[in-house]
Amino acid sequence: MKLSVVIPVYNEIQTIHEIIRRVQSVQIEKEIIIVDDYSTDGTREYLQTLRADHIQVFFHEKNQGKGAALHTGFAHVSGDVVVIQDADLEYNPQEYHLLLKLIVEGRADVVYGSRFLTGSERRILLFWHSLGNKLLTFLSNMITDLNLTDMETCYKMFKADILKTMRLEQQGFGFEPEFTVKVAKQRLRIYEVGISYHGRDYSEGKKIGWKDGVAVLWYLVKYRFFAD
């Protein structure tokens, strides 16, 4: 079973080389699809020189957002299963096995890697950011009738065929609630597994802010009640 790792990238020159190395080291048949969302810190230039087997790189000609980068990546997927990988070092690619196991065994269509449902190590910081994530997950669960612990997690792994049945619209961080509502409405088999987490603070490059969190509330309502 082939895994397609889709990596949206924006201004990650400090981590891009290392995250590629870590993903490459995972002992799973895979392809790596990197989409640069018009980085301005040297990331784009680095990726333009990248030459490696099983890696495709695509470039946006203007900054459009994480969701837009994912859409571009999804359009070039050739694997059986897709996983989203942020370009920072917050998530450990060696844990793909934990998520993939449930799909390979035929038990799940979608698997979320939860930062809160875990006995693994996680960096301690940003109380209000963590509380905001839990609040958004709570509201998402109310609207979707799911019982997730981490709706906003980067690690979402799913069968590639799902992309053929789902029209995704959101260009920015609204991808997370849109995807969650739509997999819930399709009544797909959704699982969670605990993962480790090595979070960044804003001085280290974390990008999502409180305004993105407020927008999530609208996206949850929109895709549950007013859109397909």
mmCIF file with all atom_site columns, C-alpha atoms in Angstrom:
data_model
loop_
_atom_site.group_PDB
_atom_site.id
_atom_site.type_symbol
_atom_site.label_atom_id
_atom_site.label_alt_id
_atom_site.label_comp_id
_atom_site.label_asym_id
_atom_site.label_entity_id
_atom_site.label_seq_id
_atom_site.pdbx_PDB_ins_code
_atom_site.Cartn_x
_atom_site.Cartn_y
_atom_site.Cartn_z
_atom_site.occupancy
_atom_site.B_iso_or_equiv
_atom_site.pdbx_formal_charge
_atom_site.auth_seq_id
_atom_site.auth_comp_id
_atom_site.auth_asym_id
_atom_site.auth_atom_id
_atom_site.pdbx_PDB_model_num
ATOM 1   C CA . MET A 1 1   ? 0.000   0.000  0.000  1.00 0.00 ? 1   MET A CA 1
ATOM 2   C CA . LYS A 1 2   ? 1.566   3.258  -1.184 1.00 0.00 ? 2   LYS A CA 1
ATOM 3   C CA . LEU A 1 3   ? 1.450   6.388  0.994  1.00 0.00 ? 3   LEU A CA 1
ATOM 4   C CA . SER A 1 4   ? 1.317   9.896  -0.474 1.00 0.00 ? 4   SER A CA 1
ATOM 5   C CA . VAL A 1 5   ? 2.805   12.460 1.911  1.00 0.00 ? 5   VAL A CA 1
ATOM 6   C CA . VAL A 1 6   ? 1.561   15.970 1.062  1.00 0.00 ? 6   VAL A CA 1
ATOM 7   C CA . ILE A 1 7   ? 3.647   18.784 2.570  1.00 0.00 ? 7   ILE A CA 1
ATOM 8   C CA . PRO A 1 8   ? 2.374   22.381 2.289  1.00 0.00 ? 8   PRO A CA 1
ATOM 9   C CA . VAL A 1 9   ? 5.272   24.810 2.784  1.00 0.00 ? 9   VAL A CA 1
ATOM 10  C CA . TYR A 1 10  ? 5.467   28.514 3.547  1.00 0.00 ? 10  TYR A CA 1
ATOM 11  C CA . ASN A 1 11  ? 8.642   30.159 4.858  1.00 0.00 ? 11  ASN A CA 1
ATOM 12  C CA . GLU A 1 12  ? 10.225  27.093 6.488  1.00 0.00 ? 12  GLU A CA 1
ATOM 13  C CA . ILE A 1 13  ? 13.876  27.498 5.474  1.00 0.00 ? 13  ILE A CA 1
ATOM 14  C CA . GLN A 1 14  ? 15.017  26.529 8.989  1.00 0.00 ? 14  GLN A CA 1
ATOM 15  C CA . THR A 1 15  ? 13.254  23.144 8.905  1.00 0.00 ? 15  THR A CA 1
ATOM 16  C CA . ILE A 1 16  ? 12.566  22.137 5.302  1.00 0.00 ? 16  ILE A CA 1
ATOM 17  C CA . HIS A 1 17  ? 15.746  20.098 4.812  1.00 0.00 ? 17  HIS A CA 1
ATOM 18  C CA . GLU A 1 18  ? 15.261  18.201 8.057  1.00 0.00 ? 18  GLU A CA 1
ATOM 19  C CA . ILE A 1 19  ? 11.557  17.428 7.566  1.00 0.00 ? 19  ILE A CA 1
ATOM 20  C CA . ILE A 1 20  ? 12.289  16.021 4.107  1.00 0.00 ? 20  ILE A CA 1
ATOM 21  C CA . ARG A 1 21  ? 15.056  13.871 5.580  1.00 0.00 ? 21  ARG A CA 1
ATOM 22  C CA . ARG A 1 22  ? 12.754  12.601 8.322  1.00 0.00 ? 22  ARG A CA 1
ATOM 23  C CA . VAL A 1 23  ? 9.952   11.737 5.903  1.00 0.00 ? 23  VAL A CA 1
ATOM 24  C CA . GLN A 1 24  ? 12.373  9.986  3.551  1.00 0.00 ? 24  GLN A CA 1
ATOM 25  C CA . SER A 1 25  ? 13.667  7.853  6.428  1.00 0.00 ? 25  SER A CA 1
ATOM 26  C CA . VAL A 1 26  ? 10.253  6.316  7.139  1.00 0.00 ? 26  VAL A CA 1
ATOM 27  C CA . GLN A 1 27  ? 10.269  2.687  5.995  1.00 0.00 ? 27  GLN A CA 1
ATOM 28  C CA . ILE A 1 28  ? 6.984   2.770  4.059  1.00 0.00 ? 28  ILE A CA 1
ATOM 29  C CA . GLU A 1 29  ? 6.440   2.753  0.306  1.00 0.00 ? 29  GLU A CA 1
ATOM 30  C CA . LYS A 1 30  ? 5.689   6.389  -0.396 1.00 0.00 ? 30  LYS A CA 1
ATOM 31  C CA . GLU A 1 31  ? 5.835   9.458  -2.557 1.00 0.00 ? 31  GLU A CA 1
ATOM 32  C CA . ILE A 1 32  ? 6.473   12.956 -1.227 1.00 0.00 ? 32  ILE A CA 1
ATOM 33  C CA . ILE A 1 33  ? 4.560   15.892 -2.709 1.00 0.00 ? 33  ILE A CA 1
ATOM 34  C CA . ILE A 1 34  ? 5.774   19.328 -1.626 1.00 0.00 ? 34  ILE A CA 1
ATOM 35  C CA . VAL A 1 35  ? 3.856   22.510 -2.456 1.00 0.00 ? 35  VAL A CA 1
ATOM 36  C CA . ASP A 1 36  ? 5.564   25.836 -1.804 1.00 0.00 ? 36  ASP A CA 1
ATOM 37  C CA . ASP A 1 37  ? 2.981   28.572 -1.203 1.00 0.00 ? 37  ASP A CA 1
ATOM 38  C CA . TYR A 1 38  ? 5.233   31.398 -2.461 1.00 0.00 ? 38  TYR A CA 1
ATOM 39  C CA . SER A 1 39  ? 7.816   31.433 0.321  1.00 0.00 ? 39  SER A CA 1
ATOM 40  C CA . THR A 1 40  ? 10.021  34.513 0.603  1.00 0.00 ? 40  THR A CA 1
ATOM 41  C CA . ASP A 1 41  ? 12.689  33.342 3.067  1.00 0.00 ? 41  ASP A CA 1
ATOM 42  C CA . GLY A 1 42  ? 14.786  31.128 0.789  1.00 0.00 ? 42  GLY A CA 1
ATOM 43  C CA . THR A 1 43  ? 12.600  28.015 1.045  1.00 0.00 ? 43  THR A CA 1
ATOM 44  C CA . ARG A 1 44  ? 11.491  28.385 -2.549 1.00 0.00 ? 44  ARG A CA 1
ATOM 45  C CA . GLU A 1 45  ? 15.054  28.667 -3.837 1.00 0.00 ? 45  GLU A CA 1
ATOM 46  C CA . TYR A 1 46  ? 16.106  25.631 -1.808 1.00 0.00 ? 46  TYR A CA 1
ATOM 47  C CA . LEU A 1 47  ? 13.259  23.536 -3.220 1.00 0.00 ? 47  LEU A CA 1
ATOM 48  C CA . GLN A 1 48  ? 14.123  24.606 -6.765 1.00 0.00 ? 48  GLN A CA 1
ATOM 49  C CA . THR A 1 49  ? 17.490  22.876 -6.369 1.00 0.00 ? 49  THR A CA 1
ATOM 50  C CA . LEU A 1 50  ? 16.028  19.722 -4.794 1.00 0.00 ? 50  LEU A CA 1
ATOM 51  C CA . ARG A 1 51  ? 16.624  16.531 -6.746 1.00 0.00 ? 51  ARG A CA 1
ATOM 52  C CA . ALA A 1 52  ? 15.498  13.271 -5.181 1.00 0.00 ? 52  ALA A CA 1
ATOM 53  C CA . ASP A 1 53  ? 13.622  10.134 -6.166 1.00 0.00 ? 53  ASP A CA 1
ATOM 54  C CA . HIS A 1 54  ? 9.924   9.934  -5.270 1.00 0.00 ? 54  HIS A CA 1
ATOM 55  C CA . ILE A 1 55  ? 9.702   13.680 -4.556 1.00 0.00 ? 55  ILE A CA 1
ATOM 56  C CA . GLN A 1 56  ? 7.563   16.092 -6.558 1.00 0.00 ? 56  GLN A CA 1
ATOM 57  C CA . VAL A 1 57  ? 7.725   19.828 -5.900 1.00 0.00 ? 57  VAL A CA 1
ATOM 58  C CA . PHE A 1 58  ? 5.148   22.398 -7.025 1.00 0.00 ? 58  PHE A CA 1
ATOM 59  C CA . PHE A 1 59  ? 5.253   26.183 -6.689 1.00 0.00 ? 59  PHE A CA 1
ATOM 60  C CA . HIS A 1 60  ? 2.463   28.712 -6.250 1.00 0.00 ? 60  HIS A CA 1
ATOM 61  C CA . GLU A 1 61  ? 3.000   32.046 -7.971 1.00 0.00 ? 61  GLU A CA 1
ATOM 62  C CA . LYS A 1 62  ? 1.376   33.920 -5.083 1.00 0.00 ? 62  LYS A CA 1
ATOM 63  C CA . ASN A 1 63  ? 0.623   33.139 -1.447 1.00 0.00 ? 63  ASN A CA 1
ATOM 64  C CA . GLN A 1 64  ? -2.787  31.482 -1.225 1.00 0.00 ? 64  GLN A CA 1
ATOM 65  C CA . GLY A 1 65  ? -2.891  29.608 2.083  1.00 0.00 ? 65  GLY A CA 1
ATOM 66  C CA . LYS A 1 66  ? -2.408  26.143 3.523  1.00 0.00 ? 66  LYS A CA 1
ATOM 67  C CA . GLY A 1 67  ? -5.652  24.793 2.084  1.00 0.00 ? 67  GLY A CA 1
ATOM 68  C CA . ALA A 1 68  ? -4.718  25.936 -1.409 1.00 0.00 ? 68  ALA A CA 1
ATOM 69  C CA . ALA A 1 69  ? -1.339  24.232 -1.113 1.00 0.00 ? 69  ALA A CA 1
ATOM 70  C CA . LEU A 1 70  ? -3.070  21.031 -0.030 1.00 0.00 ? 70  LEU A CA 1
ATOM 71  C CA . HIS A 1 71  ? -5.451  21.205 -2.994 1.00 0.00 ? 71  HIS A CA 1
ATOM 72  C CA . THR A 1 72  ? -2.476  21.432 -5.349 1.00 0.00 ? 72  THR A CA 1
ATOM 73  C CA . GLY A 1 73  ? -0.809  18.490 -3.636 1.00 0.00 ? 73  GLY A CA 1
ATOM 74  C CA . PHE A 1 74  ? -3.948  16.359 -3.623 1.00 0.00 ? 74  PHE A CA 1
ATOM 75  C CA . ALA A 1 75  ? -4.306  16.836 -7.392 1.00 0.00 ? 75  ALA A CA 1
ATOM 76  C CA . HIS A 1 76  ? -1.022  14.957 -7.898 1.00 0.00 ? 76  HIS A CA 1
ATOM 77  C CA . VAL A 1 77  ? -1.536  12.072 -5.487 1.00 0.00 ? 77  VAL A CA 1
ATOM 78  C CA . SER A 1 78  ? -0.909  8.589  -6.896 1.00 0.00 ? 78  SER A CA 1
ATOM 79  C CA . GLY A 1 79  ? -0.854  6.590  -3.651 1.00 0.00 ? 79  GLY A CA 1
ATOM 80  C CA . ASP A 1 80  ? -3.557  4.520  -1.983 1.00 0.00 ? 80  ASP A CA 1
ATOM 81  C CA . VAL A 1 81  ? -3.467  6.541  1.239  1.00 0.00 ? 81  VAL A CA 1
ATOM 82  C CA . VAL A 1 82  ? -2.761  10.238 1.866  1.00 0.00 ? 82  VAL A CA 1
ATOM 83  C CA . VAL A 1 83  ? -1.273  11.906 4.930  1.00 0.00 ? 83  VAL A CA 1
ATOM 84  C CA . ILE A 1 84  ? -0.778  15.623 5.559  1.00 0.00 ? 84  ILE A CA 1
ATOM 85  C CA . GLN A 1 85  ? 2.621   16.612 6.926  1.00 0.00 ? 85  GLN A CA 1
ATOM 86  C CA . ASP A 1 86  ? 3.419   20.152 8.062  1.00 0.00 ? 86  ASP A CA 1
ATOM 87  C CA . ALA A 1 87  ? 6.867   21.395 7.065  1.00 0.00 ? 87  ALA A CA 1
ATOM 88  C CA . ASP A 1 88  ? 7.883   22.280 10.619 1.00 0.00 ? 88  ASP A CA 1
ATOM 89  C CA . LEU A 1 89  ? 9.188   19.701 13.069 1.00 0.00 ? 89  LEU A CA 1
ATOM 90  C CA . GLU A 1 90  ? 6.153   19.566 15.360 1.00 0.00 ? 90  GLU A CA 1
ATOM 91  C CA . TYR A 1 91  ? 5.062   16.105 14.206 1.00 0.00 ? 91  TYR A CA 1
ATOM 92  C CA . ASN A 1 92  ? 7.115   12.909 13.936 1.00 0.00 ? 92  ASN A CA 1
ATOM 93  C CA . PRO A 1 93  ? 6.859   11.090 10.576 1.00 0.00 ? 93  PRO A CA 1
ATOM 94  C CA . GLN A 1 94  ? 8.000   7.852  12.236 1.00 0.00 ? 94  GLN A CA 1
ATOM 95  C CA . GLU A 1 95  ? 4.475   7.707  13.667 1.00 0.00 ? 95  GLU A CA 1
ATOM 96  C CA . TYR A 1 96  ? 2.841   7.260  10.252 1.00 0.00 ? 96  TYR A CA 1
ATOM 97  C CA . HIS A 1 97  ? 2.782   3.555  11.122 1.00 0.00 ? 97  HIS A CA 1
ATOM 98  C CA . LEU A 1 98  ? 0.392   4.207  14.011 1.00 0.00 ? 98  LEU A CA 1
ATOM 99  C CA . LEU A 1 99  ? -2.183  5.794  11.731 1.00 0.00 ? 99  LEU A CA 1
ATOM 100 C CA . LEU A 1 100 ? -1.643  3.595  8.686  1.00 0.00 ? 100 LEU A CA 1
ATOM 101 C CA . LYS A 1 101 ? -2.132  0.373  10.658 1.00 0.00 ? 101 LYS A CA 1
ATOM 102 C CA . LEU A 1 102 ? -5.858  1.047  11.100 1.00 0.00 ? 102 LEU A CA 1
ATOM 103 C CA . ILE A 1 103 ? -6.372  1.630  7.365  1.00 0.00 ? 103 ILE A CA 1
ATOM 104 C CA . VAL A 1 104 ? -4.280  -1.378 6.295  1.00 0.00 ? 104 VAL A CA 1
ATOM 105 C CA . GLU A 1 105 ? -6.271  -3.594 8.663  1.00 0.00 ? 105 GLU A CA 1
ATOM 106 C CA . GLY A 1 106 ? -9.512  -2.405 7.054  1.00 0.00 ? 106 GLY A CA 1
ATOM 107 C CA . ARG A 1 107 ? -10.882 -0.761 10.183 1.00 0.00 ? 107 ARG A CA 1
ATOM 108 C CA . ALA A 1 108 ? -10.689 2.912  9.222  1.00 0.00 ? 108 ALA A CA 1
ATOM 109 C CA . ASP A 1 109 ? -11.193 5.219  6.245  1.00 0.00 ? 109 ASP A CA 1
ATOM 110 C CA . VAL A 1 110 ? -9.796  8.280  8.042  1.00 0.00 ? 110 VAL A CA 1
ATOM 111 C CA . VAL A 1 111 ? -7.374  8.459  10.979 1.00 0.00 ? 111 VAL A CA 1
ATOM 112 C CA . TYR A 1 112 ? -6.567  11.571 13.012 1.00 0.00 ? 112 TYR A CA 1
ATOM 113 C CA . GLY A 1 113 ? -3.347  11.772 15.018 1.00 0.00 ? 113 GLY A CA 1
ATOM 114 C CA . SER A 1 114 ? -4.373  13.333 18.327 1.00 0.00 ? 114 SER A CA 1
ATOM 115 C CA . ARG A 1 115 ? -1.971  15.497 20.339 1.00 0.00 ? 115 ARG A CA 1
ATOM 116 C CA . PHE A 1 116 ? -4.231  15.177 23.385 1.00 0.00 ? 116 PHE A CA 1
ATOM 117 C CA . LEU A 1 117 ? -5.159  11.482 23.309 1.00 0.00 ? 117 LEU A CA 1
ATOM 118 C CA . THR A 1 118 ? -1.651  10.283 24.020 1.00 0.00 ? 118 THR A CA 1
ATOM 119 C CA . GLY A 1 119 ? 0.808   8.930  26.513 1.00 0.00 ? 119 GLY A CA 1
ATOM 120 C CA . SER A 1 120 ? 3.671   10.031 24.266 1.00 0.00 ? 120 SER A CA 1
ATOM 121 C CA . GLU A 1 121 ? 5.922   13.004 24.835 1.00 0.00 ? 121 GLU A CA 1
ATOM 122 C CA . ARG A 1 122 ? 4.716   16.487 24.001 1.00 0.00 ? 122 ARG A CA 1
ATOM 123 C CA . ARG A 1 123 ? 6.280   19.869 24.499 1.00 0.00 ? 123 ARG A CA 1
ATOM 124 C CA . ILE A 1 124 ? 4.521   22.011 27.105 1.00 0.00 ? 124 ILE A CA 1
ATOM 125 C CA . LEU A 1 125 ? 3.735   25.589 26.042 1.00 0.00 ? 125 LEU A CA 1
ATOM 126 C CA . LEU A 1 126 ? 0.976   27.995 24.904 1.00 0.00 ? 126 LEU A CA 1
ATOM 127 C CA . PHE A 1 127 ? -1.903  27.303 27.311 1.00 0.00 ? 127 PHE A CA 1
ATOM 128 C CA . TRP A 1 128 ? -4.363  29.570 25.512 1.00 0.00 ? 128 TRP A CA 1
ATOM 129 C CA . HIS A 1 129 ? -3.525  28.063 22.122 1.00 0.00 ? 129 HIS A CA 1
ATOM 130 C CA . SER A 1 130 ? -4.128  24.587 23.547 1.00 0.00 ? 130 SER A CA 1
ATOM 131 C CA . LEU A 1 131 ? -7.388  25.696 25.162 1.00 0.00 ? 131 LEU A CA 1
ATOM 132 C CA . GLY A 1 132 ? -8.494  27.221 21.878 1.00 0.00 ? 132 GLY A CA 1
ATOM 133 C CA . ASN A 1 133 ? -7.834  23.937 20.070 1.00 0.00 ? 133 ASN A CA 1
ATOM 134 C CA . LYS A 1 134 ? -9.900  22.044 22.633 1.00 0.00 ? 134 LYS A CA 1
ATOM 135 C CA . LEU A 1 135 ? -12.744 24.546 22.398 1.00 0.00 ? 135 LEU A CA 1
ATOM 136 C CA . LEU A 1 136 ? -12.825 24.329 18.603 1.00 0.00 ? 136 LEU A CA 1
ATOM 137 C CA . THR A 1 137 ? -12.789 20.536 18.803 1.00 0.00 ? 137 THR A CA 1
ATOM 138 C CA . PHE A 1 138 ? -15.669 20.649 21.302 1.00 0.00 ? 138 PHE A CA 1
ATOM 139 C CA . LEU A 1 139 ? -17.731 22.880 19.008 1.00 0.00 ? 139 LEU A CA 1
ATOM 140 C CA . SER A 1 140 ? -16.838 20.698 16.024 1.00 0.00 ? 140 SER A CA 1
ATOM 141 C CA . ASN A 1 141 ? -18.047 17.624 17.891 1.00 0.00 ? 141 ASN A CA 1
ATOM 142 C CA . MET A 1 142 ? -21.336 19.334 18.746 1.00 0.00 ? 142 MET A CA 1
ATOM 143 C CA . ILE A 1 143 ? -21.939 20.133 15.088 1.00 0.00 ? 143 ILE A CA 1
ATOM 144 C CA . THR A 1 144 ? -20.720 16.843 13.575 1.00 0.00 ? 144 THR A CA 1
ATOM 145 C CA . ASP A 1 145 ? -21.789 14.455 16.377 1.00 0.00 ? 145 ASP A CA 1
ATOM 146 C CA . LEU A 1 146 ? -18.276 13.026 16.492 1.00 0.00 ? 146 LEU A CA 1
ATOM 147 C CA . ASN A 1 147 ? -16.171 12.602 19.632 1.00 0.00 ? 147 ASN A CA 1
ATOM 148 C CA . LEU A 1 148 ? -12.744 13.684 18.403 1.00 0.00 ? 148 LEU A CA 1
ATOM 149 C CA . THR A 1 149 ? -10.149 15.002 20.846 1.00 0.00 ? 149 THR A CA 1
ATOM 150 C CA . ASP A 1 150 ? -8.119  16.994 18.271 1.00 0.00 ? 150 ASP A CA 1
ATOM 151 C CA . MET A 1 151 ? -9.940  18.306 15.209 1.00 0.00 ? 151 MET A CA 1
ATOM 152 C CA . GLU A 1 152 ? -7.170  20.807 14.390 1.00 0.00 ? 152 GLU A CA 1
ATOM 153 C CA . THR A 1 153 ? -4.348  18.254 14.226 1.00 0.00 ? 153 THR A CA 1
ATOM 154 C CA . CYS A 1 154 ? -2.099  18.318 11.172 1.00 0.00 ? 154 CYS A CA 1
ATOM 155 C CA . TYR A 1 155 ? -1.962  14.516 11.010 1.00 0.00 ? 155 TYR A CA 1
ATOM 156 C CA . LYS A 1 156 ? -4.989  13.502 9.001  1.00 0.00 ? 156 LYS A CA 1
ATOM 157 C CA . MET A 1 157 ? -4.519  10.260 7.086  1.00 0.00 ? 157 MET A CA 1
ATOM 158 C CA . PHE A 1 158 ? -7.190  8.946  4.734  1.00 0.00 ? 158 PHE A CA 1
ATOM 159 C CA . LYS A 1 159 ? -7.864  6.701  1.782  1.00 0.00 ? 159 LYS A CA 1
ATOM 160 C CA . ALA A 1 160 ? -6.994  8.513  -1.424 1.00 0.00 ? 160 ALA A CA 1
ATOM 161 C CA . ASP A 1 161 ? -10.332 7.586  -3.021 1.00 0.00 ? 161 ASP A CA 1
ATOM 162 C CA . ILE A 1 162 ? -12.041 9.985  -0.621 1.00 0.00 ? 162 ILE A CA 1
ATOM 163 C CA . LEU A 1 163 ? -10.634 12.873 -2.664 1.00 0.00 ? 163 LEU A CA 1
ATOM 164 C CA . LYS A 1 164 ? -12.757 11.742 -5.604 1.00 0.00 ? 164 LYS A CA 1
ATOM 165 C CA . THR A 1 165 ? -15.977 12.117 -3.610 1.00 0.00 ? 165 THR A CA 1
ATOM 166 C CA . MET A 1 166 ? -15.228 15.339 -1.751 1.00 0.00 ? 166 MET A CA 1
ATOM 167 C CA . ARG A 1 167 ? -15.067 18.849 -3.185 1.00 0.00 ? 167 ARG A CA 1
ATOM 168 C CA . LEU A 1 168 ? -12.781 20.893 -0.947 1.00 0.00 ? 168 LEU A CA 1
ATOM 169 C CA . GLU A 1 169 ? -12.928 24.694 -1.096 1.00 0.00 ? 169 GLU A CA 1
ATOM 170 C CA . GLN A 1 170 ? -11.059 26.332 1.755  1.00 0.00 ? 170 GLN A CA 1
ATOM 171 C CA . GLN A 1 171 ? -7.795  28.019 0.812  1.00 0.00 ? 171 GLN A CA 1
ATOM 172 C CA . GLY A 1 172 ? -6.445  28.681 4.303  1.00 0.00 ? 172 GLY A CA 1
ATOM 173 C CA . PHE A 1 173 ? -6.645  27.072 7.745  1.00 0.00 ? 173 PHE A CA 1
ATOM 174 C CA . GLY A 1 174 ? -10.372 26.543 7.157  1.00 0.00 ? 174 GLY A CA 1
ATOM 175 C CA . PHE A 1 175 ? -9.376  23.250 5.541  1.00 0.00 ? 175 PHE A CA 1
ATOM 176 C CA . GLU A 1 176 ? -9.416  21.529 8.956  1.00 0.00 ? 176 GLU A CA 1
ATOM 177 C CA . PRO A 1 177 ? -13.087 22.153 9.864  1.00 0.00 ? 177 PRO A CA 1
ATOM 178 C CA . GLU A 1 178 ? -14.233 21.741 6.262  1.00 0.00 ? 178 GLU A CA 1
ATOM 179 C CA . PHE A 1 179 ? -12.581 18.329 5.951  1.00 0.00 ? 179 PHE A CA 1
ATOM 180 C CA . THR A 1 180 ? -13.864 17.200 9.346  1.00 0.00 ? 180 THR A CA 1
ATOM 181 C CA . VAL A 1 181 ? -17.462 18.177 8.653  1.00 0.00 ? 181 VAL A CA 1
ATOM 182 C CA . LYS A 1 182 ? -17.398 16.546 5.233  1.00 0.00 ? 182 LYS A CA 1
ATOM 183 C CA . VAL A 1 183 ? -15.976 13.205 6.400  1.00 0.00 ? 183 VAL A CA 1
ATOM 184 C CA . ALA A 1 184 ? -18.593 13.207 9.162  1.00 0.00 ? 184 ALA A CA 1
ATOM 185 C CA . LYS A 1 185 ? -21.405 13.838 6.675  1.00 0.00 ? 185 LYS A CA 1
ATOM 186 C CA . GLN A 1 186 ? -20.153 10.958 4.524  1.00 0.00 ? 186 GLN A CA 1
ATOM 187 C CA . ARG A 1 187 ? -20.311 8.704  7.600  1.00 0.00 ? 187 ARG A CA 1
ATOM 188 C CA . LEU A 1 188 ? -16.797 7.438  6.993  1.00 0.00 ? 188 LEU A CA 1
ATOM 189 C CA . ARG A 1 189 ? -15.087 5.251  9.589  1.00 0.00 ? 189 ARG A CA 1
ATOM 190 C CA . ILE A 1 190 ? -12.975 7.689  11.605 1.00 0.00 ? 190 ILE A CA 1
ATOM 191 C CA . TYR A 1 191 ? -10.382 6.726  14.215 1.00 0.00 ? 191 TYR A CA 1
ATOM 192 C CA . GLU A 1 192 ? -7.923  8.606  16.392 1.00 0.00 ? 192 GLU A CA 1
ATOM 193 C CA . VAL A 1 193 ? -4.534  7.520  17.660 1.00 0.00 ? 193 VAL A CA 1
ATOM 194 C CA . GLY A 1 194 ? -2.308  9.348  20.129 1.00 0.00 ? 194 GLY A CA 1
ATOM 195 C CA . ILE A 1 195 ? 0.849   10.938 18.736 1.00 0.00 ? 195 ILE A CA 1
ATOM 196 C CA . SER A 1 196 ? 3.792   12.835 20.180 1.00 0.00 ? 196 SER A CA 1
ATOM 197 C CA . TYR A 1 197 ? 3.944   16.593 19.668 1.00 0.00 ? 197 TYR A CA 1
ATOM 198 C CA . HIS A 1 198 ? 6.830   19.041 19.628 1.00 0.00 ? 198 HIS A CA 1
ATOM 199 C CA . GLY A 1 199 ? 5.029   22.360 19.289 1.00 0.00 ? 199 GLY A CA 1
ATOM 200 C CA . ARG A 1 200 ? 6.537   25.709 18.358 1.00 0.00 ? 200 ARG A CA 1
ATOM 201 C CA . ASP A 1 201 ? 5.687   29.088 19.827 1.00 0.00 ? 201 ASP A CA 1
ATOM 202 C CA . TYR A 1 202 ? 5.150   32.189 17.698 1.00 0.00 ? 202 TYR A CA 1
ATOM 203 C CA . SER A 1 203 ? 8.765   33.326 18.008 1.00 0.00 ? 203 SER A CA 1
ATOM 204 C CA . GLU A 1 204 ? 9.780   30.014 16.434 1.00 0.00 ? 204 GLU A CA 1
ATOM 205 C CA . GLY A 1 205 ? 7.492   30.410 13.439 1.00 0.00 ? 205 GLY A CA 1
ATOM 206 C CA . LYS A 1 206 ? 4.013   29.231 14.454 1.00 0.00 ? 206 LYS A CA 1
ATOM 207 C CA . LYS A 1 207 ? 1.560   30.832 12.033 1.00 0.00 ? 207 LYS A CA 1
ATOM 208 C CA . ILE A 1 208 ? -2.038  30.151 13.083 1.00 0.00 ? 208 ILE A CA 1
ATOM 209 C CA . GLY A 1 209 ? -3.609  32.844 15.289 1.00 0.00 ? 209 GLY A CA 1
ATOM 210 C CA . TRP A 1 210 ? -6.809  33.699 17.095 1.00 0.00 ? 210 TRP A CA 1
ATOM 211 C CA . LYS A 1 211 ? -8.437  35.196 13.986 1.00 0.00 ? 211 LYS A CA 1
ATOM 212 C CA . ASP A 1 212 ? -8.094  31.804 12.263 1.00 0.00 ? 212 ASP A CA 1
ATOM 213 C CA . GLY A 1 213 ? -9.813  30.231 15.268 1.00 0.00 ? 213 GLY A CA 1
ATOM 214 C CA . VAL A 1 214 ? -12.768 32.610 15.019 1.00 0.00 ? 214 VAL A CA 1
ATOM 215 C CA . ALA A 1 215 ? -13.132 31.816 11.314 1.00 0.00 ? 215 ALA A CA 1
ATOM 216 C CA . VAL A 1 216 ? -13.288 28.088 12.124 1.00 0.00 ? 216 VAL A CA 1
ATOM 217 C CA . LEU A 1 217 ? -16.641 28.635 13.867 1.00 0.00 ? 217 LEU A CA 1
ATOM 218 C CA . TRP A 1 218 ? -18.170 29.964 10.659 1.00 0.00 ? 218 TRP A CA 1
ATOM 219 C CA . TYR A 1 219 ? -16.717 27.151 8.556  1.00 0.00 ? 219 TYR A CA 1
ATOM 220 C CA . LEU A 1 220 ? -18.130 24.521 10.909 1.00 0.00 ? 220 LEU A CA 1
ATOM 221 C CA . VAL A 1 221 ? -21.627 26.007 10.603 1.00 0.00 ? 221 VAL A CA 1
ATOM 222 C CA . LYS A 1 222 ? -21.314 26.656 6.866  1.00 0.00 ? 222 LYS A CA 1
ATOM 223 C CA . TYR A 1 223 ? -20.290 23.140 5.880  1.00 0.00 ? 223 TYR A CA 1
ATOM 224 C CA . ARG A 1 224 ? -22.669 21.429 8.283  1.00 0.00 ? 224 ARG A CA 1
ATOM 225 C CA . PHE A 1 225 ? -25.816 23.344 7.343  1.00 0.00 ? 225 PHE A CA 1
ATOM 226 C CA . PHE A 1 226 ? -25.333 25.467 4.219  1.00 0.00 ? 226 PHE A CA 1
ATOM 227 C CA . ALA A 1 227 ? -22.948 23.690 1.819  1.00 0.00 ? 227 ALA A CA 1
ATOM 228 C CA . ASP A 1 228 ? -22.178 20.242 0.453  1.00 0.00 ? 228 ASP A CA 1
#
